[in-house]
mmCIF file with all atom_site columns, C-alpha atoms and ligand atoms in Angstrom:
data_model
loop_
_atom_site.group_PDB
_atom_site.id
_atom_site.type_symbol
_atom_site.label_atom_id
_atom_site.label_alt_id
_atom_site.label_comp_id
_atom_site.label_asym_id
_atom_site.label_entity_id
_atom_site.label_seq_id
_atom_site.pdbx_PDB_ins_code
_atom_site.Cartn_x
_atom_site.Cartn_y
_atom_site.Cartn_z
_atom_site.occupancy
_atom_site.B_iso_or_equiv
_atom_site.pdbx_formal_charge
_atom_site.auth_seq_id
_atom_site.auth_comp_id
_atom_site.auth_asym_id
_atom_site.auth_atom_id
_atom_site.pdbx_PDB_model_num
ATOM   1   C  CA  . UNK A 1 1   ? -5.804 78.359 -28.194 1.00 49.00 ? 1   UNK A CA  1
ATOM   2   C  CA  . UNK A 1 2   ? -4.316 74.738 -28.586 1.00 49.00 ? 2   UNK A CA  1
ATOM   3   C  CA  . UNK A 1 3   ? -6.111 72.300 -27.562 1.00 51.00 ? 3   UNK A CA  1
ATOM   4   C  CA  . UNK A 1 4   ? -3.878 69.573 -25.416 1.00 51.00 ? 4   UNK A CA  1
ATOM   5   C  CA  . UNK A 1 5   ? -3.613 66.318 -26.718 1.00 52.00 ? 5   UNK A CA  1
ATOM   6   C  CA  . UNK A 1 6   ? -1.732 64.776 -24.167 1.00 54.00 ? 6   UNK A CA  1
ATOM   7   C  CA  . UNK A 1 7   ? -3.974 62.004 -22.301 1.00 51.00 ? 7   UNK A CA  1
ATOM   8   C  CA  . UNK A 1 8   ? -3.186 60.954 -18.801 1.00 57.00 ? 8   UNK A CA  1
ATOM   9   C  CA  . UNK A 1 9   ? -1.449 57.445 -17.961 1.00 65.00 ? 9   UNK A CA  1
ATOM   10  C  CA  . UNK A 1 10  ? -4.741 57.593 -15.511 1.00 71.00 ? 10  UNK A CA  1
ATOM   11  C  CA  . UNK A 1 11  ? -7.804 56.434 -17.239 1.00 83.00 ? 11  UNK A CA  1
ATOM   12  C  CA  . UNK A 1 12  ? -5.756 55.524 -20.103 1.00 92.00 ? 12  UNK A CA  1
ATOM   13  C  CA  . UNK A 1 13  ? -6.568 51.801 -21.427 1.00 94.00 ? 13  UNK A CA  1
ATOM   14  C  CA  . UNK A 1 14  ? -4.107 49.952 -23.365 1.00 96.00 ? 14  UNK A CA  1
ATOM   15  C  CA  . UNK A 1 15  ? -5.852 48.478 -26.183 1.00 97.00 ? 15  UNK A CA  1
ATOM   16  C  CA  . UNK A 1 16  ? -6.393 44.395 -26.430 1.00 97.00 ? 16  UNK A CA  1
ATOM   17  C  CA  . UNK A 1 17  ? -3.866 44.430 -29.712 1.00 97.00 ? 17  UNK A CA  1
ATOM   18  C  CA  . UNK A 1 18  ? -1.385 45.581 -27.589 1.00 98.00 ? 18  UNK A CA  1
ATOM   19  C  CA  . UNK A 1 19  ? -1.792 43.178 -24.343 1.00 97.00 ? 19  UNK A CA  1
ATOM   20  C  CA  . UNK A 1 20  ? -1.830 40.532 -26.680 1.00 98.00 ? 20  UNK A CA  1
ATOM   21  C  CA  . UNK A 1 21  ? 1.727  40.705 -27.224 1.00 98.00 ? 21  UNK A CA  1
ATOM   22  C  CA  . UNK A 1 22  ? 3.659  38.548 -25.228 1.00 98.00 ? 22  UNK A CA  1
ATOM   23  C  CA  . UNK A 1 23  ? 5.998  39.962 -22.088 1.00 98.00 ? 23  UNK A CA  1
ATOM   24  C  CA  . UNK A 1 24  ? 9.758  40.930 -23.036 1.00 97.00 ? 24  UNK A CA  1
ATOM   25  C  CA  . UNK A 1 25  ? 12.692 40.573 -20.963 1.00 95.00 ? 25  UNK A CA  1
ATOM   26  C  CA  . UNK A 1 26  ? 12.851 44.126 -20.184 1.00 96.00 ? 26  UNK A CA  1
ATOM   27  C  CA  . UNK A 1 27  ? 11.104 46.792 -18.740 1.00 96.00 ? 27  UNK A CA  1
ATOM   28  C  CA  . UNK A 1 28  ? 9.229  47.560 -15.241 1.00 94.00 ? 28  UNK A CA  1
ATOM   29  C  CA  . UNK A 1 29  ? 5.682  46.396 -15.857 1.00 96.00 ? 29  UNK A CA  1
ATOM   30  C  CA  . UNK A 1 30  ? 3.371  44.598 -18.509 1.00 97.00 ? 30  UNK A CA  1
ATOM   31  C  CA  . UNK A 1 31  ? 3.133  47.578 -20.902 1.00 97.00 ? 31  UNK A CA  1
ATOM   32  C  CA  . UNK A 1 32  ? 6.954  48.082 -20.738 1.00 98.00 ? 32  UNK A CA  1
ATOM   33  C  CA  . UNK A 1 33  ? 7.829  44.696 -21.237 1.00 98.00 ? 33  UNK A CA  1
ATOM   34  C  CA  . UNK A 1 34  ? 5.318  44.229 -24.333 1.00 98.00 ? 34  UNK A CA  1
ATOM   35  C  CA  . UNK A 1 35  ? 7.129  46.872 -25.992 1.00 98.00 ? 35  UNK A CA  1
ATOM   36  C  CA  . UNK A 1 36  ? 10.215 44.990 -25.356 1.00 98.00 ? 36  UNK A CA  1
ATOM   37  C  CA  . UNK A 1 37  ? 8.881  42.301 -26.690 1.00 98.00 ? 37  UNK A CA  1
ATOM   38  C  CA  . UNK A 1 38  ? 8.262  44.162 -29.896 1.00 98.00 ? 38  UNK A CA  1
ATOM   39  C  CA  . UNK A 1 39  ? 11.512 46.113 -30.173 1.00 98.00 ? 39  UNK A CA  1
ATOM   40  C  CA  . UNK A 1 40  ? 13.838 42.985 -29.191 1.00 98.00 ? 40  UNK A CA  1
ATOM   41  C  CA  . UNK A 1 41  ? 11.663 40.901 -32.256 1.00 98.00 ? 41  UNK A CA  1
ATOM   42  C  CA  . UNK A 1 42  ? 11.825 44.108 -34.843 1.00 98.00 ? 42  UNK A CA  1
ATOM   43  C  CA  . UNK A 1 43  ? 15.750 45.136 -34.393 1.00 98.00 ? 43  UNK A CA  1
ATOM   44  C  CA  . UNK A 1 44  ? 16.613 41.438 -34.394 1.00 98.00 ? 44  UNK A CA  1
ATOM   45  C  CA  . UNK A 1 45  ? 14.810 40.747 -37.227 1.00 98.00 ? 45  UNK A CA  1
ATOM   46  C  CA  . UNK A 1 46  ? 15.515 43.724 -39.482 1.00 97.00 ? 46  UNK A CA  1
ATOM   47  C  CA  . UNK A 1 47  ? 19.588 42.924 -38.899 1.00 97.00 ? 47  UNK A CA  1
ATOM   48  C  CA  . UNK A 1 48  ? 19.266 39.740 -39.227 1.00 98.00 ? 48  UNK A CA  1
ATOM   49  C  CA  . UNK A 1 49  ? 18.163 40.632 -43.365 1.00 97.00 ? 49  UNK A CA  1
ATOM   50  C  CA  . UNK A 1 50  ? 20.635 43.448 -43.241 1.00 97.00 ? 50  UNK A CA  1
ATOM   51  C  CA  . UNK A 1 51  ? 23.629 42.701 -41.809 1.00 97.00 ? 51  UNK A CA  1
ATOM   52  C  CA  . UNK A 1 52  ? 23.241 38.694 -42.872 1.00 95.00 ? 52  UNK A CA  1
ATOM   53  C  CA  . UNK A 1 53  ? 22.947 37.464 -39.265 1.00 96.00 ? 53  UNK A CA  1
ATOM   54  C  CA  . UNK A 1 54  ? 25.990 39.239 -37.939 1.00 97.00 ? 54  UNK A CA  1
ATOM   55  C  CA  . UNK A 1 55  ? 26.640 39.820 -34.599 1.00 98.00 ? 55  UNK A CA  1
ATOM   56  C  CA  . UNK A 1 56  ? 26.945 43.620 -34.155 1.00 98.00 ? 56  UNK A CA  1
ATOM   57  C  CA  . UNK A 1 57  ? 30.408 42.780 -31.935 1.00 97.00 ? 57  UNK A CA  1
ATOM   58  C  CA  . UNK A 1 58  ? 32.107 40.210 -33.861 1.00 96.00 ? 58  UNK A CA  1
ATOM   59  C  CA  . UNK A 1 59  ? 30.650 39.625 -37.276 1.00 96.00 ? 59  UNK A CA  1
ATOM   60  C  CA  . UNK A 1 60  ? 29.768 36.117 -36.665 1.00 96.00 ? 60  UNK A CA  1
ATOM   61  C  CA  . UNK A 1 61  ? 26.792 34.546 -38.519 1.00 97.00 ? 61  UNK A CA  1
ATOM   62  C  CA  . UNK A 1 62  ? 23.962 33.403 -36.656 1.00 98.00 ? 62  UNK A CA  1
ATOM   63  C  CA  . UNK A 1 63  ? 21.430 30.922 -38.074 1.00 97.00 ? 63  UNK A CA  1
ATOM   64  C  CA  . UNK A 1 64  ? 18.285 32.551 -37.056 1.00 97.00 ? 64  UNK A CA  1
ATOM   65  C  CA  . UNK A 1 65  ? 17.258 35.826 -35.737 1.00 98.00 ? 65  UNK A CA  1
ATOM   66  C  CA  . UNK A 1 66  ? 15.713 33.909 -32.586 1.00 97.00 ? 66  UNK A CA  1
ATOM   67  C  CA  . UNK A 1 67  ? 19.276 32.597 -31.950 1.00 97.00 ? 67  UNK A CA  1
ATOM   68  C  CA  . UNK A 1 68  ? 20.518 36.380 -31.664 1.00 97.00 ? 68  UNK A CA  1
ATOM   69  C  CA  . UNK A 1 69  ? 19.811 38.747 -28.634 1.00 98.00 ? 69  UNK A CA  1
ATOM   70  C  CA  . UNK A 1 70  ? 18.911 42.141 -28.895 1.00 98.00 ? 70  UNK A CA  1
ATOM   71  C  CA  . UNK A 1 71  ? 22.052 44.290 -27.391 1.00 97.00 ? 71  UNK A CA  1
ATOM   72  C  CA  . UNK A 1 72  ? 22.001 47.852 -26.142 1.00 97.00 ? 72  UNK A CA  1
ATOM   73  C  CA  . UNK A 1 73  ? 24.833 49.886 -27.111 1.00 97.00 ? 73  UNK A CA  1
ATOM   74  C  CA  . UNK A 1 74  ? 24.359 52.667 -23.884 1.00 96.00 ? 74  UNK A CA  1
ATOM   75  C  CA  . UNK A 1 75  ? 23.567 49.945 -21.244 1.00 95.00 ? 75  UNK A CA  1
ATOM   76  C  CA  . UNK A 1 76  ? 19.630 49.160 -20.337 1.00 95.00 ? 76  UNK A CA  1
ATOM   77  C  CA  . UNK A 1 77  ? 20.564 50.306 -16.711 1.00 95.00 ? 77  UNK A CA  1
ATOM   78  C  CA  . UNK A 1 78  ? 22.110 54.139 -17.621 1.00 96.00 ? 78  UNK A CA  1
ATOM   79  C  CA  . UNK A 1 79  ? 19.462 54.647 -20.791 1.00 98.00 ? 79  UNK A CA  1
ATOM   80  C  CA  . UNK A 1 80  ? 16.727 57.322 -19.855 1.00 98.00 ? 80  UNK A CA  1
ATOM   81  C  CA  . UNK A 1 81  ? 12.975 56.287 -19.951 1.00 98.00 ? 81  UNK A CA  1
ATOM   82  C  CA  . UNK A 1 82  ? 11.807 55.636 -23.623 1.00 98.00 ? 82  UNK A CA  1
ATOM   83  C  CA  . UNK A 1 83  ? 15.698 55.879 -24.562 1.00 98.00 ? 83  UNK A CA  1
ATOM   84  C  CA  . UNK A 1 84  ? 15.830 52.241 -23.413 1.00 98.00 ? 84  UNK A CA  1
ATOM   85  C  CA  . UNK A 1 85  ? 13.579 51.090 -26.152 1.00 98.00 ? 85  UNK A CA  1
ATOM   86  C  CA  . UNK A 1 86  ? 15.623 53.731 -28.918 1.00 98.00 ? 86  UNK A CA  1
ATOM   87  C  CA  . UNK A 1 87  ? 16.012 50.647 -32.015 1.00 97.00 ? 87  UNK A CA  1
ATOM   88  C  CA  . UNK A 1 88  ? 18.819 52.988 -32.679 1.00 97.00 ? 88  UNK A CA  1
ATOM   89  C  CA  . UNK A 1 89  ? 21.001 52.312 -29.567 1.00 98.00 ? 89  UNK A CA  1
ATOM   90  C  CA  . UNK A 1 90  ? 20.402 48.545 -30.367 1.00 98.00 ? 90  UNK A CA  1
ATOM   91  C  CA  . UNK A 1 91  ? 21.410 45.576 -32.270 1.00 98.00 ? 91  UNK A CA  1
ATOM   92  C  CA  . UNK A 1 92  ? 21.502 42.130 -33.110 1.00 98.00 ? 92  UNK A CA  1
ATOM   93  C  CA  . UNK A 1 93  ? 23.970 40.088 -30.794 1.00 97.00 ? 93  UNK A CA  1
ATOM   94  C  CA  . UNK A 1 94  ? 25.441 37.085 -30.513 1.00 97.00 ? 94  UNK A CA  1
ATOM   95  C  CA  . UNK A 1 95  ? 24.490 35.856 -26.598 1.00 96.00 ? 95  UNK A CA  1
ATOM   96  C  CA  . UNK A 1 96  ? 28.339 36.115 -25.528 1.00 96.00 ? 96  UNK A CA  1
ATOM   97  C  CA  . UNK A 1 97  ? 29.209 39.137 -26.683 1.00 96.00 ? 97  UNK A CA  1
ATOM   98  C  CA  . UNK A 1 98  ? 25.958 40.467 -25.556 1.00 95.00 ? 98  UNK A CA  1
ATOM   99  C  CA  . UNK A 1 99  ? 26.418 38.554 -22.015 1.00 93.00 ? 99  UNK A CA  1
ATOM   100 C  CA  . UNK A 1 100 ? 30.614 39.440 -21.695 1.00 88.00 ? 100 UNK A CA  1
ATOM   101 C  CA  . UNK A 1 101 ? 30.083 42.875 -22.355 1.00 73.00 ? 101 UNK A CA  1
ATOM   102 C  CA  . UNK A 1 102 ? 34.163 44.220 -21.891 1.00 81.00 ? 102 UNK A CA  1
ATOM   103 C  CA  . UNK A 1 103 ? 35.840 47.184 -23.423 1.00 88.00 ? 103 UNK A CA  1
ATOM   104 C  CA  . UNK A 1 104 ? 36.897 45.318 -26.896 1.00 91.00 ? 104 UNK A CA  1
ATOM   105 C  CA  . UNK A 1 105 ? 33.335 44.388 -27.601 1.00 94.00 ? 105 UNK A CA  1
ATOM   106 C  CA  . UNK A 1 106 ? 31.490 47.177 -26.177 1.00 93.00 ? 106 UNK A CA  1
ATOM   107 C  CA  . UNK A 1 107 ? 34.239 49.464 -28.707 1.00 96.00 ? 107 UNK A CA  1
ATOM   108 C  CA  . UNK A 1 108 ? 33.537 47.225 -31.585 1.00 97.00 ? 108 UNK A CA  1
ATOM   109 C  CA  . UNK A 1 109 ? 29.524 47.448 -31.453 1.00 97.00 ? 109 UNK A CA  1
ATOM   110 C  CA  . UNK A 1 110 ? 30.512 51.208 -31.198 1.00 97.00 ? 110 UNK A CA  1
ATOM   111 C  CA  . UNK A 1 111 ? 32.403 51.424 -34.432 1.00 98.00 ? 111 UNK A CA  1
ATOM   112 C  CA  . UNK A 1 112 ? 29.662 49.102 -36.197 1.00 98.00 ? 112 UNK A CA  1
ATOM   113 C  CA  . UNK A 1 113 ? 27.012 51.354 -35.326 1.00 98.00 ? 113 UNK A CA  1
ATOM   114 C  CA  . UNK A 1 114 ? 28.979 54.229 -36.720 1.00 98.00 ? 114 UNK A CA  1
ATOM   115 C  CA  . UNK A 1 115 ? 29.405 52.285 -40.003 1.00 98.00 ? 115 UNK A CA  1
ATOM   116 C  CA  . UNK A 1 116 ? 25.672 52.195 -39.948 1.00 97.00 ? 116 UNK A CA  1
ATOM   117 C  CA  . UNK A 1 117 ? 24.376 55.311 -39.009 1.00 97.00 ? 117 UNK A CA  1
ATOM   118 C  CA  . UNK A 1 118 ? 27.790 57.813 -39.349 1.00 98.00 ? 118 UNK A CA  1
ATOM   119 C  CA  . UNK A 1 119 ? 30.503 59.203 -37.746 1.00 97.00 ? 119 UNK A CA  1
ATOM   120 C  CA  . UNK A 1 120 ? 28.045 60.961 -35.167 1.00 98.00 ? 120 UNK A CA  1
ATOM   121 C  CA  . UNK A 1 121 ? 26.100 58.502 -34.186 1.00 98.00 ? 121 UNK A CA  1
ATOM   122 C  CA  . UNK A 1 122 ? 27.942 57.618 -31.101 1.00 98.00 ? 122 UNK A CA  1
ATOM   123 C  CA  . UNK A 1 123 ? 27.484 61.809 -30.307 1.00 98.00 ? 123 UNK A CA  1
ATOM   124 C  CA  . UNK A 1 124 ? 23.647 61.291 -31.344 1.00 98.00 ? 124 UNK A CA  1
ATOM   125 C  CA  . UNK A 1 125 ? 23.344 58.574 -28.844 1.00 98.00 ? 125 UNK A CA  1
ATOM   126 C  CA  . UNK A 1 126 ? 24.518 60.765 -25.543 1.00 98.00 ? 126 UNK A CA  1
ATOM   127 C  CA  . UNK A 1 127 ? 22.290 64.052 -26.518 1.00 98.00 ? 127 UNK A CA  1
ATOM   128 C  CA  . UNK A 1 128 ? 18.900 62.027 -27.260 1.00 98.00 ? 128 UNK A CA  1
ATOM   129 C  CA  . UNK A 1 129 ? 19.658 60.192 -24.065 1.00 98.00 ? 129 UNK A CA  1
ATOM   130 C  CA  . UNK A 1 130 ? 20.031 63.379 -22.187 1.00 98.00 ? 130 UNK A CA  1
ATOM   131 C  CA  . UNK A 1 131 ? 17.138 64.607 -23.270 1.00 97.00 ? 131 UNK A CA  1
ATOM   132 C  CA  . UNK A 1 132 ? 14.920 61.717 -21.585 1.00 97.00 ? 132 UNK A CA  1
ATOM   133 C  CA  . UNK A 1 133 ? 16.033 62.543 -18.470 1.00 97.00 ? 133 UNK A CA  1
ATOM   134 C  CA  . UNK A 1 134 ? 13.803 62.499 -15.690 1.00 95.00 ? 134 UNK A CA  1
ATOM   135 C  CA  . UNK A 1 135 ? 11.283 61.625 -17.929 1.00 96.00 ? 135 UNK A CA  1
ATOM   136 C  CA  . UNK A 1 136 ? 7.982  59.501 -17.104 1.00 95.00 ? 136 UNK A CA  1
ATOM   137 C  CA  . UNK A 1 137 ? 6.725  56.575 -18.788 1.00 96.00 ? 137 UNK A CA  1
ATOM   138 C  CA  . UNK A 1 138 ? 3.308  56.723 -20.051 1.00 96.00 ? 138 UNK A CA  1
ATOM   139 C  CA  . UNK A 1 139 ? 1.361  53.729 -21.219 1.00 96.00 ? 139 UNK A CA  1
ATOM   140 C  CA  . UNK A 1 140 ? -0.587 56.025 -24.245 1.00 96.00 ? 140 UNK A CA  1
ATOM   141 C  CA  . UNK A 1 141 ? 2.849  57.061 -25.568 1.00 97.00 ? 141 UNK A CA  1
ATOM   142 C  CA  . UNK A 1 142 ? 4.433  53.974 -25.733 1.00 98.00 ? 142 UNK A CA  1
ATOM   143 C  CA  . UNK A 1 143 ? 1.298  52.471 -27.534 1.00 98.00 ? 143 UNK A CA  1
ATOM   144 C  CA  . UNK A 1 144 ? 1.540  55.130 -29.888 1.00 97.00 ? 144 UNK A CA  1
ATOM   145 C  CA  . UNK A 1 145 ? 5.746  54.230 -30.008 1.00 98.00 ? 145 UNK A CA  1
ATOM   146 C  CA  . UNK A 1 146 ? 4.714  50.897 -30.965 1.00 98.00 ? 146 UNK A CA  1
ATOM   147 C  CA  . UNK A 1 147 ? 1.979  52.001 -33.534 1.00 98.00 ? 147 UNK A CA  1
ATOM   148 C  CA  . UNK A 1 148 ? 4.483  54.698 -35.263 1.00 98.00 ? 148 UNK A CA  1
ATOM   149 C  CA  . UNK A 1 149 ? 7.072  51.204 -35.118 1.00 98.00 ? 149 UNK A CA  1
ATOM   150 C  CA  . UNK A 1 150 ? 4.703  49.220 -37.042 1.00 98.00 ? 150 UNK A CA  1
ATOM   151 C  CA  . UNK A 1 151 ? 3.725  52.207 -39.727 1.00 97.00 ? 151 UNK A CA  1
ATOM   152 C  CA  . UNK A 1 152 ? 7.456  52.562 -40.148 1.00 97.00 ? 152 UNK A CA  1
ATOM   153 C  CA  . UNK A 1 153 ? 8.175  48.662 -41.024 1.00 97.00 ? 153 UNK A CA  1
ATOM   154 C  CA  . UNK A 1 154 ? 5.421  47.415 -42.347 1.00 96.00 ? 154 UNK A CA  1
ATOM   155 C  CA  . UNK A 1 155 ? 7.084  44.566 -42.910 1.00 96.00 ? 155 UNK A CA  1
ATOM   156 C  CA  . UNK A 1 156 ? 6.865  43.744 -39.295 1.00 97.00 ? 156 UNK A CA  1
ATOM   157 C  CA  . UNK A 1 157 ? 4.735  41.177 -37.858 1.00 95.00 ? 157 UNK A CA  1
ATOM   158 C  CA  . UNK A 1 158 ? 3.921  41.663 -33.841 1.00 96.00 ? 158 UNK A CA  1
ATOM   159 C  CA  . UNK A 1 159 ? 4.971  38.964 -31.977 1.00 93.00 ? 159 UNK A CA  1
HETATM 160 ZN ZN1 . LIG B 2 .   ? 29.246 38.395 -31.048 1.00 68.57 ? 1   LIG B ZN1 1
#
């Protein structure tokens, strides 16, 4: 038989690496809002090398990352539970487009992130949400999110 690795949020400690990181915008306690913190830095960041500082909406340059905000495509509020954080549903933004969020800009992030990622990406973005549905947060899995973050970039510096 299998053994079950799943632990319990109860009894669970977050490690001291992670509550070092400083609270995010984003996200319904510390835990959550640390790995905020970490996907807002990371998805700023790696556009800001890719895409040369562009604004996701309307191409224009910012000077640093920091200036930039990092913009949901599917809106915070209608993402599922760890779809919120998905780096793939988000992008570097200039702070209007990402605060006047209307039909032309919200359609013109779309089309960017199919440039990026394919035709289907838009698709991708509704089923993976769907499938977070209903689904609890755990503080173990998201420190092992952030830990699987930081194996894939290792590049990345936590904030
Ligand atoms: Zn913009």
């Amino acid at each position: 038989m299998k053994k079950t690795r799943k632990v319990q949020n109860k009894g669970y400690k977050v490690p001291g690496w992670f509550k070092s990181i400083p609270l995010g915008s984003h996200g319904s306690n510390p835990t959550q809002k640390r790995y905020w913190k970490v996907v807002s830095n990371l998805v700023r960041q790696r556009d800001f090398k890719k895409y040369k500082g562009k604004c996701v909406s309307c191409f224009r340059r910012l000077e640093r990352w920091e200036d930039g905000q990092c913009a949901h495509y599917r809106r915070y509020a209608t993402c599922n539970s760890y779809f919120k954080w998905e780096i793939k549903n988000l992008a570097l933004s200039c702070s209007y487009c990402n605060q006047n969020e209307d039909g032309v800009i919200g359609y013109a992030f779309g089309e960017e992130l199919k440039r990026r990622y394919g035709d289907k990406h838009l698709d991708w973005i509704e089923k993976e949400n769907k499938k977070y549905h209903g689904m609890k947060l755990e503080d173990h899995e998201i420190v092992s999110r952030v830990e699987k973050l930081l194996e894939e970039n290792p590049w990345f510096v936590l904030p």
